[in-house]
Structures are given as structure tokens and as C-alpha cells.
PDB file of C-alpha atoms in Angstrom:
ATOM      1  CA  UNK J   1     -43.561  69.548-188.312  1.00 78.00           C
ATOM      2  CA  UNK J   2     -43.035  65.902-187.327  1.00 81.00           C
ATOM      3  CA  UNK J   3     -39.492  65.960-188.704  1.00 87.00           C
ATOM      4  CA  UNK J   4     -38.635  69.108-186.709  1.00 91.00           C
ATOM      5  CA  UNK J   5     -39.994  67.546-183.522  1.00 91.00           C
ATOM      6  CA  UNK J   6     -37.895  64.420-184.032  1.00 90.00           C
ATOM      7  CA  UNK J   7     -34.774  66.516-184.693  1.00 91.00           C
ATOM      8  CA  UNK J   8     -35.472  68.538-181.541  1.00 93.00           C
ATOM      9  CA  UNK J   9     -35.875  65.394-179.428  1.00 91.00           C
ATOM     10  CA  UNK J  10     -32.671  63.973-180.875  1.00 92.00           C
ATOM     11  CA  UNK J  11     -30.849  67.207-180.029  1.00 93.00           C
ATOM     12  CA  UNK J  12     -32.043  67.344-176.398  1.00 95.00           C
ATOM     13  CA  UNK J  13     -31.661  63.622-175.653  1.00 96.00           C
ATOM     14  CA  UNK J  14     -28.053  63.868-174.321  1.00 96.00           C
ATOM     15  CA  UNK J  15     -29.078  66.700-171.986  1.00 97.00           C
ATOM     16  CA  UNK J  16     -32.149  64.817-170.754  1.00 97.00           C
ATOM     17  CA  UNK J  17     -30.077  61.653-170.244  1.00 97.00           C
ATOM     18  CA  UNK J  18     -27.682  63.498-167.936  1.00 97.00           C
ATOM     19  CA  UNK J  19     -30.547  64.974-165.930  1.00 97.00           C
ATOM     20  CA  UNK J  20     -32.338  61.623-165.580  1.00 97.00           C
ATOM     21  CA  UNK J  21     -29.210  59.705-164.574  1.00 97.00           C
ATOM     22  CA  UNK J  22     -28.292  62.383-162.043  1.00 96.00           C
ATOM     23  CA  UNK J  23     -31.795  62.386-160.542  1.00 96.00           C
ATOM     24  CA  UNK J  24     -31.929  58.558-160.307  1.00 94.00           C
ATOM     25  CA  UNK J  25     -29.428  58.540-157.510  1.00 92.00           C
ATOM     26  CA  UNK J  26     -29.398  55.405-155.309  1.00 92.00           C
ATOM     27  CA  UNK J  27     -26.862  54.689-152.581  1.00 88.00           C
ATOM     28  CA  UNK J  28     -25.508  51.417-154.022  1.00 89.00           C
ATOM     29  CA  UNK J  29     -26.348  51.497-157.755  1.00 93.00           C
ATOM     30  CA  UNK J  30     -25.898  55.178-158.578  1.00 94.00           C
ATOM     31  CA  UNK J  31     -24.338  57.031-155.646  1.00 94.00           C
ATOM     32  CA  UNK J  32     -24.756  60.795-155.994  1.00 93.00           C
ATOM     33  CA  UNK J  33     -25.903  60.315-159.592  1.00 95.00           C
ATOM     34  CA  UNK J  34     -22.397  59.304-160.731  1.00 96.00           C
ATOM     35  CA  UNK J  35     -23.793  57.451-163.762  1.00 96.00           C
ATOM     36  CA  UNK J  36     -24.423  60.885-165.272  1.00 97.00           C
ATOM     37  CA  UNK J  37     -20.658  61.051-165.837  1.00 97.00           C
ATOM     38  CA  UNK J  38     -21.098  58.572-168.728  1.00 97.00           C
ATOM     39  CA  UNK J  39     -23.148  60.824-171.035  1.00 97.00           C
ATOM     40  CA  UNK J  40     -21.131  63.803-169.805  1.00 97.00           C
ATOM     41  CA  UNK J  41     -17.921  62.133-170.985  1.00 97.00           C
ATOM     42  CA  UNK J  42     -19.405  60.712-174.184  1.00 96.00           C
ATOM     43  CA  UNK J  43     -21.148  63.893-175.327  1.00 95.00           C
ATOM     44  CA  UNK J  44     -18.191  66.100-174.431  1.00 94.00           C
ATOM     45  CA  UNK J  45     -15.290  64.116-175.869  1.00 93.00           C
ATOM     46  CA  UNK J  46     -16.405  61.247-178.117  1.00 92.00           C
ATOM     47  CA  UNK J  47     -19.491  62.725-179.802  1.00 92.00           C
ATOM     48  CA  UNK J  48     -19.250  66.449-179.086  1.00 91.00           C
ATOM     49  CA  UNK J  49     -22.650  68.095-178.745  1.00 93.00           C
ATOM     50  CA  UNK J  50     -22.897  71.867-179.233  1.00 92.00           C
ATOM     51  CA  UNK J  51     -23.215  73.817-175.971  1.00 93.00           C
ATOM     52  CA  UNK J  52     -22.728  70.671-173.912  1.00 96.00           C
ATOM     53  CA  UNK J  53     -19.507  71.650-172.111  1.00 94.00           C
ATOM     54  CA  UNK J  54     -21.049  74.302-169.810  1.00 96.00           C
ATOM     55  CA  UNK J  55     -23.955  71.957-169.096  1.00 97.00           C
ATOM     56  CA  UNK J  56     -21.500  69.130-168.319  1.00 97.00           C
ATOM     57  CA  UNK J  57     -19.473  71.333-165.976  1.00 97.00           C
ATOM     58  CA  UNK J  58     -22.668  72.318-164.156  1.00 97.00           C
ATOM     59  CA  UNK J  59     -23.679  68.692-163.681  1.00 97.00           C
ATOM     60  CA  UNK J  60     -20.177  67.721-162.565  1.00 97.00           C
ATOM     61  CA  UNK J  61     -20.597  70.410-159.923  1.00 96.00           C
ATOM     62  CA  UNK J  62     -23.992  68.931-158.975  1.00 96.00           C
ATOM     63  CA  UNK J  63     -22.411  65.470-158.681  1.00 96.00           C
ATOM     64  CA  UNK J  64     -19.804  67.071-156.407  1.00 95.00           C
ATOM     65  CA  UNK J  65     -22.591  68.596-154.349  1.00 95.00           C
ATOM     66  CA  UNK J  66     -24.242  65.222-153.797  1.00 94.00           C
ATOM     67  CA  UNK J  67     -20.926  63.421-153.252  1.00 91.00           C
ATOM     68  CA  UNK J  68     -19.872  66.144-150.814  1.00 90.00           C
ATOM     69  CA  UNK J  69     -16.517  66.436-152.593  1.00 90.00           C
ATOM     70  CA  UNK J  70     -16.396  70.215-153.016  1.00 88.00           C
ATOM     71  CA  UNK J  71     -15.341  70.543-156.700  1.00 94.00           C
ATOM     72  CA  UNK J  72     -13.469  67.283-157.337  1.00 95.00           C
ATOM     73  CA  UNK J  73     -15.442  65.919-160.321  1.00 96.00           C
ATOM     74  CA  UNK J  74     -15.707  69.391-161.824  1.00 96.00           C
ATOM     75  CA  UNK J  75     -11.946  69.847-161.667  1.00 96.00           C
ATOM     76  CA  UNK J  76     -11.309  66.362-163.098  1.00 96.00           C
ATOM     77  CA  UNK J  77     -13.700  67.100-165.976  1.00 97.00           C
ATOM     78  CA  UNK J  78     -12.078  70.480-166.662  1.00 95.00           C
ATOM     79  CA  UNK J  79      -8.570  68.976-166.578  1.00 95.00           C
ATOM     80  CA  UNK J  80      -9.557  66.231-169.002  1.00 93.00           C
ATOM     81  CA  UNK J  81     -11.351  68.779-171.202  1.00 92.00           C
ATOM     82  CA  UNK J  82      -8.192  70.887-171.333  1.00 91.00           C
ATOM     83  CA  UNK J  83      -5.936  67.890-172.022  1.00 89.00           C
ATOM     84  CA  UNK J  84      -8.287  66.687-174.750  1.00 87.00           C
ATOM     85  CA  UNK J  85      -8.322  70.161-176.294  1.00 83.00           C
ATOM     86  CA  UNK J  86      -4.530  70.369-176.475  1.00 83.00           C
ATOM     87  CA  UNK J  87      -3.856  66.888-177.759  1.00 77.00           C
ATOM     88  CA  UNK J  88      -3.817  66.083-181.477  1.00 71.00           C
ATOM     89  CA  UNK J  89      -2.720  62.448-181.366  1.00 74.00           C
ATOM     90  CA  UNK J  90      -5.993  60.696-180.558  1.00 75.00           C
ATOM     91  CA  UNK J  91      -9.331  61.164-182.285  1.00 79.00           C
ATOM     92  CA  UNK J  92     -11.833  59.908-179.716  1.00 81.00           C
ATOM     93  CA  UNK J  93     -14.712  60.034-182.194  1.00 79.00           C
ATOM     94  CA  UNK J  94     -13.088  57.172-184.123  1.00 82.00           C
ATOM     95  CA  UNK J  95     -12.054  55.084-181.103  1.00 83.00           C
ATOM     96  CA  UNK J  96     -13.284  51.515-180.661  1.00 86.00           C
ATOM     97  CA  UNK J  97     -16.208  50.762-178.330  1.00 89.00           C
ATOM     98  CA  UNK J  98     -17.130  54.450-178.074  1.00 90.00           C
ATOM     99  CA  UNK J  99     -13.756  55.180-176.407  1.00 92.00           C
ATOM    100  CA  UNK J 100     -14.464  52.842-173.489  1.00 95.00           C
ATOM    101  CA  UNK J 101     -10.799  52.486-172.582  1.00 94.00           C
ATOM    102  CA  UNK J 102     -10.249  56.241-172.528  1.00 93.00           C
ATOM    103  CA  UNK J 103     -13.307  56.589-170.303  1.00 96.00           C
ATOM    104  CA  UNK J 104     -11.938  53.878-168.008  1.00 96.00           C
ATOM    105  CA  UNK J 105      -8.677  55.822-167.690  1.00 95.00           C
ATOM    106  CA  UNK J 106     -10.556  59.051-166.920  1.00 96.00           C
ATOM    107  CA  UNK J 107     -12.896  57.434-164.409  1.00 97.00           C
ATOM    108  CA  UNK J 108     -10.211  55.165-162.939  1.00 96.00           C
ATOM    109  CA  UNK J 109      -7.800  58.027-162.267  1.00 96.00           C
ATOM    110  CA  UNK J 110     -10.631  60.071-160.759  1.00 95.00           C
ATOM    111  CA  UNK J 111     -11.787  57.202-158.546  1.00 95.00           C
ATOM    112  CA  UNK J 112      -8.212  56.438-157.501  1.00 95.00           C
ATOM    113  CA  UNK J 113      -7.777  60.058-156.447  1.00 93.00           C
ATOM    114  CA  UNK J 114     -10.824  59.777-154.203  1.00 91.00           C
ATOM    115  CA  UNK J 115      -9.548  56.500-152.758  1.00 91.00           C
ATOM    116  CA  UNK J 116      -6.170  57.940-151.841  1.00 90.00           C
ATOM    117  CA  UNK J 117      -7.735  60.751-149.814  1.00 88.00           C
ATOM    118  CA  UNK J 118      -9.522  58.443-147.386  1.00 85.00           C
ATOM    119  CA  UNK J 119      -7.874  55.078-147.894  1.00 90.00           C
ATOM    120  CA  UNK J 120      -9.302  52.085-146.071  1.00 93.00           C
ATOM    121  CA  UNK J 121     -10.512  48.650-147.146  1.00 95.00           C
ATOM    122  CA  UNK J 122     -14.153  49.722-147.236  1.00 93.00           C
ATOM    123  CA  UNK J 123     -13.421  52.630-149.579  1.00 92.00           C
ATOM    124  CA  UNK J 124     -11.218  50.376-151.698  1.00 94.00           C
ATOM    125  CA  UNK J 125     -14.048  47.867-152.175  1.00 95.00           C
ATOM    126  CA  UNK J 126     -16.564  50.653-152.831  1.00 93.00           C
ATOM    127  CA  UNK J 127     -14.228  52.252-155.380  1.00 93.00           C
ATOM    128  CA  UNK J 128     -13.610  48.945-157.154  1.00 95.00           C
ATOM    129  CA  UNK J 129     -17.352  48.262-157.309  1.00 96.00           C
ATOM    130  CA  UNK J 130     -18.086  51.764-158.595  1.00 95.00           C
ATOM    131  CA  UNK J 131     -15.381  51.532-161.264  1.00 97.00           C
ATOM    132  CA  UNK J 132     -16.589  48.122-162.457  1.00 97.00           C
ATOM    133  CA  UNK J 133     -20.261  49.152-162.446  1.00 97.00           C
ATOM    134  CA  UNK J 134     -19.815  52.457-164.267  1.00 97.00           C
ATOM    135  CA  UNK J 135     -17.426  50.916-166.806  1.00 96.00           C
ATOM    136  CA  UNK J 136     -19.898  48.105-167.486  1.00 96.00           C
ATOM    137  CA  UNK J 137     -22.786  50.509-168.059  1.00 97.00           C
ATOM    138  CA  UNK J 138     -20.755  52.751-170.367  1.00 97.00           C
ATOM    139  CA  UNK J 139     -21.389  50.667-173.506  1.00 95.00           C
ATOM    140  CA  UNK J 140     -25.218  50.354-173.189  1.00 96.00           C
ATOM    141  CA  UNK J 141     -25.706  54.010-172.266  1.00 96.00           C
ATOM    142  CA  UNK J 142     -23.500  55.292-175.088  1.00 96.00           C
ATOM    143  CA  UNK J 143     -25.124  52.876-177.540  1.00 94.00           C
ATOM    144  CA  UNK J 144     -28.535  54.245-176.559  1.00 95.00           C
ATOM    145  CA  UNK J 145     -27.388  57.837-177.050  1.00 95.00           C
ATOM    146  CA  UNK J 146     -25.831  56.918-180.376  1.00 93.00           C
ATOM    147  CA  UNK J 147     -28.977  55.175-181.577  1.00 93.00           C
ATOM    148  CA  UNK J 148     -31.453  57.845-180.471  1.00 93.00           C
ATOM    149  CA  UNK J 149     -29.361  60.666-181.885  1.00 89.00           C
ATOM    150  CA  UNK J 150     -28.976  58.830-185.217  1.00 79.00           C
ATOM    151  CA  UNK J 151     -25.224  59.078-184.993  1.00 58.00           C
ATOM    152  CA  UNK J 152     -23.097  56.994-187.390  1.00 48.00           C
TER     153      UNK J 152
END
């Protein structure tokens, strides 16, 4: 019984992490729950979790709802999901640092797209801060998921 409970908690941890990070939304540190994009990316592309893709798309939509960006993050996630599905060159599960650099490309391109829509110095500084902050927190959050889920 104890073993089954532990396996269940390990299986639901990525889902719970997304929910918690989305709910802990703060204007400066986690605007619109954007930190939830870290486990969404990690559990969709680097360490694929069964049935996570529909859940991730739903939470990308919820991030859009809070960001007031219509379906921007959802579309970016779906585009990257499609590109990742068609490519056979890179194996993200074997990438260094839990595929940090690939995540930085995904998040950087997405953030740059938002910056170009309403470009001004304030948005540029906010975008740079958001990119640096989310990229910095990628390693500890993915390490926690990896450790709790007993992965490699």
C-alpha cells in the first residue's frame, strides 16, 4: 500500500507543480503564473509524462488568460510541440542541464514575440528580467521534479 501511494504521488507531482506555480502568481516574481511554463516544458519535451500534453495546453491557455494575451502561449507551446514531434536530430531527454539551452530558445523567442508587439523601454526591461528570472529558476525546478519522480 505504501509503495503504491509513493508511486501515485510521484506520478502526480508534475501536474501538481504546474498548478502550484500557476496559482502562486505575483506581479514581479511570477507574473500571470509564467513559472508554470518550466514544468510544462520539462514534462512535455525533456521528460515526457503520459497524458501531460493536454494538461499543458490547458495551463498555457490559463497563463494566456492571466496575461491577457488571447492564445499566445498556447500557440507557442503547440508550435514547439509540433516542431519537436517532427524533428529527429535532437534527443532532449539526453541534453545537458535538463535541456536548459533549448528551453531558453523556446522562452526567449516567445518573450521576444511579446516584446515586438508593444515595444518600449519598459517592456524591454520587463522582458529581459522575465527571461533571466525564468531561465535561472529552470534548473532548480527541473531538478526537484527529477528528484521527486525518481528519474535517472
